Tab-separated table of C-alpha atoms and ligand atoms in Angstrom:
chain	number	residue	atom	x	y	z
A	1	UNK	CA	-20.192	-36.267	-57.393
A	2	UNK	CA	-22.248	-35.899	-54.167
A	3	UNK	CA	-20.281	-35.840	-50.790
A	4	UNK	CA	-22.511	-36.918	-48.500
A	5	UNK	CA	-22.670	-40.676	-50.014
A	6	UNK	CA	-20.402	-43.087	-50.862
A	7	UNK	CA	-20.896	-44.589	-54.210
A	8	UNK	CA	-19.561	-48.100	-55.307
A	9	UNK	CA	-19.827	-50.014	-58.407
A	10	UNK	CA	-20.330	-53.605	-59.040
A	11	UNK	CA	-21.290	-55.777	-61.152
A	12	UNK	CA	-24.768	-56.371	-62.176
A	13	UNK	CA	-25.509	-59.881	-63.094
A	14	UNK	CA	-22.323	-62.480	-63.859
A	15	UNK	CA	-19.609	-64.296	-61.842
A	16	UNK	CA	-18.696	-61.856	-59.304
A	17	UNK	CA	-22.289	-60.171	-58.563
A	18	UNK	CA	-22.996	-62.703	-55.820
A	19	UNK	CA	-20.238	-62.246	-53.979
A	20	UNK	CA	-19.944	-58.559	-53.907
A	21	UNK	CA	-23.266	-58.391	-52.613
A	22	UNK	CA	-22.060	-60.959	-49.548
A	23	UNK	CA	-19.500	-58.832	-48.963
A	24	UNK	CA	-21.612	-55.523	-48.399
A	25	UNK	CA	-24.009	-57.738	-46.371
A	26	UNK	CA	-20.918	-59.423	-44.174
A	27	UNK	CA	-19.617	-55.656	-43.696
A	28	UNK	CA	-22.761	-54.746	-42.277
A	29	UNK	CA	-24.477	-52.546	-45.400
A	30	UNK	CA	-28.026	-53.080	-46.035
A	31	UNK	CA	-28.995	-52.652	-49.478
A	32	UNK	CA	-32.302	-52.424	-50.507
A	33	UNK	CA	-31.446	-53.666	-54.233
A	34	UNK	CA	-34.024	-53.213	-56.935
A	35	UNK	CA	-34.776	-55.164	-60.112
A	36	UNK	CA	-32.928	-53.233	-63.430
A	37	UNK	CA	-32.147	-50.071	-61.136
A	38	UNK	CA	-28.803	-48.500	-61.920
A	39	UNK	CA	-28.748	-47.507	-58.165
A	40	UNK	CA	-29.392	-49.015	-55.732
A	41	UNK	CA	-29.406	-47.178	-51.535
A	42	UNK	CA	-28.139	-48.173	-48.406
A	43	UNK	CA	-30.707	-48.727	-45.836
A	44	UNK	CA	-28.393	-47.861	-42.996
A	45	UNK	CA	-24.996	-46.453	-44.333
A	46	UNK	CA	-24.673	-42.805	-46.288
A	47	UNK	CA	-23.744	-45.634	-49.216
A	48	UNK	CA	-25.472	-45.801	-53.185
A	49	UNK	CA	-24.704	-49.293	-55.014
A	50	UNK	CA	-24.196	-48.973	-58.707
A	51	UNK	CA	-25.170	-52.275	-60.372
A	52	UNK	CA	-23.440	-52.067	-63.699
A	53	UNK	CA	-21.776	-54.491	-66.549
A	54	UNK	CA	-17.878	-55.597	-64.801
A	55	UNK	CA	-16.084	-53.686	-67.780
A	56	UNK	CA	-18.121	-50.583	-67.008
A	57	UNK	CA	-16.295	-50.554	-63.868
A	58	UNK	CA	-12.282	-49.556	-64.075
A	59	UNK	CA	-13.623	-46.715	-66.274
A	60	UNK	CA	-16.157	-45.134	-63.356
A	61	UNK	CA	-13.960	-45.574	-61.202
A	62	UNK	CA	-10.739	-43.777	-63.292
A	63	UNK	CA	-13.475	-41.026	-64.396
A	64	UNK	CA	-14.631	-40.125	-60.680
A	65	UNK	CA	-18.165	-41.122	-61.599
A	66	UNK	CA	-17.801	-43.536	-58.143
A	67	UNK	CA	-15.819	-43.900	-55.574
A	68	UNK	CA	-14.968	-47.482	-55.290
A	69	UNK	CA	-15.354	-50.301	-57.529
A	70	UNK	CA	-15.514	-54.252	-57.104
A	71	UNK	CA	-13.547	-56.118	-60.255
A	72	UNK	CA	-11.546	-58.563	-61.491
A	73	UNK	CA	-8.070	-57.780	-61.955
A	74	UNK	CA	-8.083	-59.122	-65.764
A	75	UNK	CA	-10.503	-56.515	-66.348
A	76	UNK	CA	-9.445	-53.701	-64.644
A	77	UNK	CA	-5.737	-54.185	-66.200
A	78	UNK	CA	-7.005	-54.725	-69.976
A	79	UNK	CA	-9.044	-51.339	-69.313
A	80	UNK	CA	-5.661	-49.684	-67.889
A	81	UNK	CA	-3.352	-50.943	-70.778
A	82	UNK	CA	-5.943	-49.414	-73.509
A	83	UNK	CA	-6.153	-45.907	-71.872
A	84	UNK	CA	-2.293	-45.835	-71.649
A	85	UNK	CA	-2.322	-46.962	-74.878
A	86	UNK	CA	-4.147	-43.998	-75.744
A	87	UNK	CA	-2.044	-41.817	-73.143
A	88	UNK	CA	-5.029	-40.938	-71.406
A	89	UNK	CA	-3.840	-39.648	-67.753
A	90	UNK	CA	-5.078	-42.600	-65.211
A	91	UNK	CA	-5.551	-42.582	-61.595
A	92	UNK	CA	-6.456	-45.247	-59.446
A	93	UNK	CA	-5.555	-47.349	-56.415
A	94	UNK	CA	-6.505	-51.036	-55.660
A	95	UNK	CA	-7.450	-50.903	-51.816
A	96	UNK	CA	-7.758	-54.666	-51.301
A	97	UNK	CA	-7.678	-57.813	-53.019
A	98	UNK	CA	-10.356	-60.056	-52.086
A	99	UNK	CA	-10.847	-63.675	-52.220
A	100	UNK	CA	-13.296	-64.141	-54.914
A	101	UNK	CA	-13.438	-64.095	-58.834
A	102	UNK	CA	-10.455	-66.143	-59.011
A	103	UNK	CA	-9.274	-67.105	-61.896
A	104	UNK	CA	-6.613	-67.333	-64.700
A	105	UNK	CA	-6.229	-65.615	-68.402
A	106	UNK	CA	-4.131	-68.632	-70.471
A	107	UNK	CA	-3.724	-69.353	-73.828
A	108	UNK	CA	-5.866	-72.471	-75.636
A	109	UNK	CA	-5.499	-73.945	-78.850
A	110	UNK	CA	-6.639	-77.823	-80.112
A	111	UNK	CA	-5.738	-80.563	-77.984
A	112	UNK	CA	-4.021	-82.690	-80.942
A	113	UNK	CA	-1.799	-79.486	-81.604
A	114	UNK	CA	1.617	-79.944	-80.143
A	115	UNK	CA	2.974	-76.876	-78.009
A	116	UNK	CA	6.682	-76.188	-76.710
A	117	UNK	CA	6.981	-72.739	-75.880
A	118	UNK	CA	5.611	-69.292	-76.918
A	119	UNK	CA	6.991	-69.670	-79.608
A	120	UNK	CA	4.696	-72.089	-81.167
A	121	UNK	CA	2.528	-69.754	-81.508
A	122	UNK	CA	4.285	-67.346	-83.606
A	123	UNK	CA	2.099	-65.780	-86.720
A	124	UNK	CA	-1.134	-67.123	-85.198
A	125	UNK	CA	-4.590	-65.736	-85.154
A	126	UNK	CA	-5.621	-65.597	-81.244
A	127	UNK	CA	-9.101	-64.965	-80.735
A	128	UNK	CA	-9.582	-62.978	-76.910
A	129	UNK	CA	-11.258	-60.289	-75.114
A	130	UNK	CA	-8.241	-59.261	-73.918
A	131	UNK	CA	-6.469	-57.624	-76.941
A	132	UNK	CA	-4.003	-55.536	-74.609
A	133	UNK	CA	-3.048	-57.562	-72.061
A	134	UNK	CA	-2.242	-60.275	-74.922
A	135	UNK	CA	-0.558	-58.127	-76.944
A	136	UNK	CA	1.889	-56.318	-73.992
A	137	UNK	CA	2.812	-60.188	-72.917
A	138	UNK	CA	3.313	-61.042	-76.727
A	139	UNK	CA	5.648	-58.147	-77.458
A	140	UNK	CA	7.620	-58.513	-73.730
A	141	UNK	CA	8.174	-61.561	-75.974
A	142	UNK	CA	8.780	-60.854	-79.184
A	143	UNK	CA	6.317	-63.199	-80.454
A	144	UNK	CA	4.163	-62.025	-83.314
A	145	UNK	CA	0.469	-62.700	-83.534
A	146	UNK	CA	-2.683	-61.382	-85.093
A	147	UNK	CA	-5.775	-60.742	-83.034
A	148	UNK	CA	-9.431	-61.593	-83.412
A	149	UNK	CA	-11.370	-59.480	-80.857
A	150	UNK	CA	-14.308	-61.378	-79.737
A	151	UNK	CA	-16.428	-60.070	-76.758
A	152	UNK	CA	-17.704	-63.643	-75.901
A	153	UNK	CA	-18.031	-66.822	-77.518
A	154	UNK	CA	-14.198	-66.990	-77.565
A	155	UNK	CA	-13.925	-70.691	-76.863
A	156	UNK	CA	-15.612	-71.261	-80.194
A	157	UNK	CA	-13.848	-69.097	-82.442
A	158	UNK	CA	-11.514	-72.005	-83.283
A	159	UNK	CA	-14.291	-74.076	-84.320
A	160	UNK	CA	-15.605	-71.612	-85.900
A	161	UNK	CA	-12.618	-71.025	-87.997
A	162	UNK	CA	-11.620	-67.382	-86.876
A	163	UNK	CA	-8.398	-68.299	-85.254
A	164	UNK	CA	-5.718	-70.932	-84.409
A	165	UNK	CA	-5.726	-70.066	-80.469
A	166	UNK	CA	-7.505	-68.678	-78.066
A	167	UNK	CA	-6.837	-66.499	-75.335
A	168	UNK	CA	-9.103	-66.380	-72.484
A	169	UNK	CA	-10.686	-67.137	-68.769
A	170	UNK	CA	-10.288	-70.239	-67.082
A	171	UNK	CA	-10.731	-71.335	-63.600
A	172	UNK	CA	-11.174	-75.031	-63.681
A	173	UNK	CA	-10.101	-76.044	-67.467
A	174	UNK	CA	-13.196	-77.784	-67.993
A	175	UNK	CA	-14.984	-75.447	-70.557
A	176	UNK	CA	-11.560	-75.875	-72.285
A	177	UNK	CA	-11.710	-79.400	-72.603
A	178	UNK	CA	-15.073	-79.746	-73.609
A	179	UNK	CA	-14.455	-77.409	-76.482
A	180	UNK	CA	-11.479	-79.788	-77.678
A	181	UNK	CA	-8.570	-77.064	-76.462
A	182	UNK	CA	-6.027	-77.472	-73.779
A	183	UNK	CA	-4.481	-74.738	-71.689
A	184	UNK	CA	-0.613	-74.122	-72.369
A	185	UNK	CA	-0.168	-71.039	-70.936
A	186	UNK	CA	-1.079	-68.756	-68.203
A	187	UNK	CA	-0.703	-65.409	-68.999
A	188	UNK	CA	-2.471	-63.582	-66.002
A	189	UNK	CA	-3.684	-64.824	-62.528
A	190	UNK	CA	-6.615	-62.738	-61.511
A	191	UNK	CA	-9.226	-62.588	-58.089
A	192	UNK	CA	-11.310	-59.802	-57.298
A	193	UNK	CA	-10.430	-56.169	-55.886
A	194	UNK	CA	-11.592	-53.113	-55.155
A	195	UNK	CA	-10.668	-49.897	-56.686
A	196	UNK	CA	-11.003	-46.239	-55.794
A	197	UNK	CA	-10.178	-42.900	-57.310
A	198	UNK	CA	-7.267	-41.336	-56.008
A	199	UNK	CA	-9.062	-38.117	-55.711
A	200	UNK	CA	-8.818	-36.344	-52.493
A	201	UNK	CA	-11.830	-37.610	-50.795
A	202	UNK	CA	-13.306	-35.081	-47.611
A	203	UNK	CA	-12.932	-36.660	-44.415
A	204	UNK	CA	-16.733	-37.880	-44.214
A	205	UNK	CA	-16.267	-40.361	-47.280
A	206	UNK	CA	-12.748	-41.515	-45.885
A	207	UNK	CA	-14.485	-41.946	-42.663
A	208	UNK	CA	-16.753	-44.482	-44.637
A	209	UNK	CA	-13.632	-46.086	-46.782
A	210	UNK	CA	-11.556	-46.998	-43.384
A	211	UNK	CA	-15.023	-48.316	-41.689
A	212	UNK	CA	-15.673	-50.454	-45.499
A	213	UNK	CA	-11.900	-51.847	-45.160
A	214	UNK	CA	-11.945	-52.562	-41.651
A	215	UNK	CA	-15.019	-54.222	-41.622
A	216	UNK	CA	-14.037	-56.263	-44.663
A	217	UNK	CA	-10.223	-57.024	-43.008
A	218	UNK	CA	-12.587	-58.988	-39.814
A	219	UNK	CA	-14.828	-60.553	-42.131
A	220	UNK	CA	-11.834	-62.016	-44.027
A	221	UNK	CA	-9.890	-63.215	-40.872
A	222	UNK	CA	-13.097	-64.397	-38.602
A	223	UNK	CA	-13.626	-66.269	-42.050
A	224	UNK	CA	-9.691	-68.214	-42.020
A	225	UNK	CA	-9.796	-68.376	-37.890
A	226	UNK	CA	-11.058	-70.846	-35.677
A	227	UNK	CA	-12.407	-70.469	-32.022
A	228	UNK	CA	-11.078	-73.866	-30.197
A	229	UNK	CA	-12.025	-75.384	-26.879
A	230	UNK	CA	-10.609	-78.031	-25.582
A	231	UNK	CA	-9.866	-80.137	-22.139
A	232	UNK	CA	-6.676	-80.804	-21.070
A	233	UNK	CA	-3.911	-82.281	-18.382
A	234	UNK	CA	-2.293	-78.688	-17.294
A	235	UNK	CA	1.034	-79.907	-17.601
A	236	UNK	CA	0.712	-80.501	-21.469
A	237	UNK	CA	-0.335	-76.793	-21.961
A	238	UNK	CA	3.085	-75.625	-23.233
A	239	UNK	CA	3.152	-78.180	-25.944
A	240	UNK	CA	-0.634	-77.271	-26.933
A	241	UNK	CA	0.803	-73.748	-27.524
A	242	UNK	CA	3.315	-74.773	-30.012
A	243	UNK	CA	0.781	-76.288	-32.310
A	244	UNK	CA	-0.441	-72.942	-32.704
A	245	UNK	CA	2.829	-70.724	-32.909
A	246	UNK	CA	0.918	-68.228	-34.723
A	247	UNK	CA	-2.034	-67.593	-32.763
A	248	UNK	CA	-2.692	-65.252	-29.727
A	249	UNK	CA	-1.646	-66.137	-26.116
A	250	UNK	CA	-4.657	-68.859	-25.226
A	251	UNK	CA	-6.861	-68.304	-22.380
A	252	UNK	CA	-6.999	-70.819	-19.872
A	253	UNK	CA	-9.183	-71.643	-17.310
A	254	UNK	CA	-10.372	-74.032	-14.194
A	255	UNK	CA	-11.886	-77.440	-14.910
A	256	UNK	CA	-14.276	-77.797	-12.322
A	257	UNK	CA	-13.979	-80.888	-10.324
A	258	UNK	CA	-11.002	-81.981	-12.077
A	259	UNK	CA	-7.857	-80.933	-10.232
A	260	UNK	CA	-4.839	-80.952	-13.242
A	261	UNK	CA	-6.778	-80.501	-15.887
A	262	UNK	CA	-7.760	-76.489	-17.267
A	263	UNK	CA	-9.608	-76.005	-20.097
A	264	UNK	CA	-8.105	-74.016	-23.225
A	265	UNK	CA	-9.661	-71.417	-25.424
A	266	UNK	CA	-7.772	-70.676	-28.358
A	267	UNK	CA	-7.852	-68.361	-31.346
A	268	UNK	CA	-6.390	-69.716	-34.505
A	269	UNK	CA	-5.288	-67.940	-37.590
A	270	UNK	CA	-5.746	-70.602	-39.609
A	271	UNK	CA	-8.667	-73.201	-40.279
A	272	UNK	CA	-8.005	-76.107	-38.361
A	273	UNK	CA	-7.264	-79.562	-40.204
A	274	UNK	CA	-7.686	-83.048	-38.900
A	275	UNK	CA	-4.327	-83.593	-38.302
A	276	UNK	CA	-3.740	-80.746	-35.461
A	277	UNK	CA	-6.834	-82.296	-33.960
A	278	UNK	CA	-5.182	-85.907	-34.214
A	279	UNK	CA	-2.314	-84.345	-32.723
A	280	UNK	CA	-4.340	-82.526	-30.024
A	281	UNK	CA	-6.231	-86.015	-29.434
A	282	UNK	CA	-2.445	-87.832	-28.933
A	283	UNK	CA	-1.130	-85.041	-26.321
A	284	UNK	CA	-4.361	-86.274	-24.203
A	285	UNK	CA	-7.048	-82.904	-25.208
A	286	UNK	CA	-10.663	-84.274	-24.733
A	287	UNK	CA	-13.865	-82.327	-25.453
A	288	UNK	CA	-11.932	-80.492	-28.483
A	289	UNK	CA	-14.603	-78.563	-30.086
A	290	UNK	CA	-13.383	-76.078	-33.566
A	291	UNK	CA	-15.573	-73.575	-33.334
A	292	UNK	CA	-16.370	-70.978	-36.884
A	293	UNK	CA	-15.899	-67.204	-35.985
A	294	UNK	CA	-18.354	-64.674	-37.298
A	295	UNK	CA	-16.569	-61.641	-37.140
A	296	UNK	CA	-13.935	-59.575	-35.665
A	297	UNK	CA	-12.460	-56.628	-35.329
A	298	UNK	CA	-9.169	-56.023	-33.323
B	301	LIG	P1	-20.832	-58.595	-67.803
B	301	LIG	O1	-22.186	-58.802	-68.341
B	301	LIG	O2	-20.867	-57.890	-66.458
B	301	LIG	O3	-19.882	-57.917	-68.757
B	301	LIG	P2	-19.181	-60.955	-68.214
B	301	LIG	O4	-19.916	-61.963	-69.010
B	301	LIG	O5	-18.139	-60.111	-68.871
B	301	LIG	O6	-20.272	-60.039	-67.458
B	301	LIG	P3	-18.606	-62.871	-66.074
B	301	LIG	O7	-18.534	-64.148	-66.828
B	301	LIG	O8	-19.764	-62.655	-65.158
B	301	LIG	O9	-18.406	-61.598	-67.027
B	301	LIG	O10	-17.245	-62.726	-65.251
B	301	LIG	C1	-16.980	-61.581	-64.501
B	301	LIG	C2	-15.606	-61.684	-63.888
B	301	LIG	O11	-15.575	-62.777	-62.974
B	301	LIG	C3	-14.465	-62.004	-64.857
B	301	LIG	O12	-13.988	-60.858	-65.522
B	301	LIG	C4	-13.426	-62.569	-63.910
B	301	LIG	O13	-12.761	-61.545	-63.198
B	301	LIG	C5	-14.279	-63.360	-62.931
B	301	LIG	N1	-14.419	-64.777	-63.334
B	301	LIG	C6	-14.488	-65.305	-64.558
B	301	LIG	N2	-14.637	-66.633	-64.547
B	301	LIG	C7	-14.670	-66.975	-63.268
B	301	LIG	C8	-14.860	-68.215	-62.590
B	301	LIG	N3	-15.037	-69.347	-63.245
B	301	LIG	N4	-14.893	-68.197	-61.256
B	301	LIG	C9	-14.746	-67.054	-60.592
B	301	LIG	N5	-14.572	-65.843	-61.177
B	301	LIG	C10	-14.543	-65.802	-62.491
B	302	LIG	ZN1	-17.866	-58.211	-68.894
C-alpha cells in the first residue's frame, strides 16, 4: 500500500454514498470525483477515495487494501461473523460511529400471521442477506430455522413463495407494510462507521487519521450546538445560566445605552427547542436570536 496517501473506501452509489461524500466535504477534503472511476484524488489532502459496492468494504479494509472505510454496521458485522466462521484471522477497529445510515435489521413475516415470541418462528424458512448475523442470534436462541439467501429482493421472497419470514433492513417500516409484512423483531440496530486496519500506520498517515477524526468530532458538535444571543436584565443572568447547565461559561457584555441590561452570548451543546426560548422569553430575554454553528474545533 503506498505511504504517502491515505486511502478510504466508500460506497459507490446507494444509501450511504451521499453522506460520506458530505462528510469529506464538511472535513475540509476536496475530491475531484469522477464518473465509474475506482479512485478517485484529493485535490488538497495526500487522500485517494475508493468508490466501491458497501459489502466490498469490511473486506478492504480487514485485507489492508485501504486504510479506512465508511459502512454500515449490519454490513461490516455479517462480513466479520463469516470470516470467523471460516477462522480467518481479522483485524480491525471502528474509529467512530457517525450519524448516518441508520437503520434496523428485524424480522418480517405476513401481517395476518400471529407472532408471540421467537419462538413462533421455529422451523421457518427466513429469506435475508444476512445469513450470519441471523443465524448467531437464532442459535444464542436455540431457535431453529432454514435460510434462503437472497442478495436483494428480500421483501418479496414471501410472495414469491421462497420463505415464511423475512429478515432484513428497515428504517421507517413502510416498505414492510406495503409488501403485506409487519416487523416483530429487531435483531440489530445499525448507523454508519468508519473502519481502519489495525496495522501500524507511519506517523504521516496517523498524522492524517487524527486531522480526519478531529475534523469530523467539530463538524458533528458545531452540527448539535447552537450560538445564542440574547438581551437581558443583568440581575436574571444567574438563572439564564441554569437553563444551560451543560454549556460553557457565557460571555457577557455591555448593552449600550441601557444601564441593567448586558447582552449574553452563549454556546449550547444541544439544539435549542421552543420551550427554552419560551422560558428565556418569561425570565424577560429580548432580541433572542439561535444562531447554527458551522464548525469547531476546541
Ligand atoms: P451496494 O450496491 O453498494 O451493494 P446496497 O443496495 O447493498 O448497495 P443500500 O441500499 O445503498 O445498499 O444501503 C447501504 C447501507 O445503507 C445499508 O447496508 C445500511 O447500512 C444503510 N441503510 C439501509 N437502509 C437505509 C435507510 N433507509 N436509511 C439510511 N440508511 C440505510
Ligand atoms: Zn450492498
Amino acid at each position: 500500500m503506498y505511504d504517502n496517501k491515505l486511502r478510504i473506501a466508500i460506497q459507490k452509489s446507494g444509501r450511504l454514498s451521499k453522506d460520506s461524500r458530505r462528510l469529506l466535504y464538511n472535513c475540509g477534503i476536496k475530491i475531484n470525483f469522477q464518473k465509474n472511476k475506482l479512485i478517485s484524488f484529493s485535490e488538497n489532502m495526500p487522500i485517494d477515495v475508493m468508490c466501491v459496492r458497501d459489502d466490498d468494504i469490511p473486506g478492504l479494509v480487514i485485507d489492508g487494501i485501504v486504510d479506512l472505510g465508511i459502512v454500515g454496521r449490519n454490513v461490516l458485522e455479517e462480513e466479520v461473523l463469516k470470516r470467523k466462521f471460516k477462522s480467518e484471522k481479522i483485524s480491525f477497529k471502528i474509529l467512530k460511529h457517525l450519524d448516518f445510515g441508520i437503520c434496523r435489521l428485524s424480522i418480517g413475516i405476513p401481517a395476518e400471521k400471529k407472532y408471540h415470541d421467537i419462538n413462533c418462528l421455529n422451523g421457518l424458512r427466513i429469506a435475508t442477506s444476512y445469513p450470519y448475523i441471523l443465524k448467531k442470534y437464532f442459535n444464542n436462541k436455540n431457535v431453529s430455522f432454514k435460510i434462503c439467501k437472497l442478495n436483494g429482493s428480500v421483501e418479496v421472497a414471501i410472495r414469491a413463495g421462497l420463505a415464511d419470514a423475512i429478515f432484513d433492513l428497515v428504517s421507517t417500516g413502510e416498505a414492510l407494510v406495503s409488501n403485506g409484512l409487519k416487523e416483530v423483531k429487531v435483531i440489530h440496530n445499525s448507523s454508519a462507521c468508519i473502519i481502519h486496519n489495525k496495522n501500524n500506520f507511519s506517523d504521516f498517515k496517523k498524522n492524517i487519521i487524527e486531522t480526519f477524526i478531529s475534523r469530523i468530532n467539530g463538524t458533528i458538535k458545531a452540527r448539535e450546538s447552537k450560538y445564542i444571543m440574547l438581551h437581558i436584565s443583568s440581575n436574571k443572568v444567574d438563572n439564564v445560566v441554569k437553563l444551560f447547565i451543560d454549556s460553557e461559561k457565557p460571555t457577557i457584555s455591555k448593552l449600550l445605552g441601557r444601564k441593567n441590561m448586558v447582552v449574553m452570548h452563549i454556546v449550547s451543546r444541544e439544539s435549542i427547542f421552543w420551550e427554552t426560548m419560551e422560558k428565556l422569553k418569561n425570565l424577560g430575554a429580548r432580541s433572542i436570536l439561535v444562531l447554527p454553528i458551522e464548525k469547531m474545533l476546541e
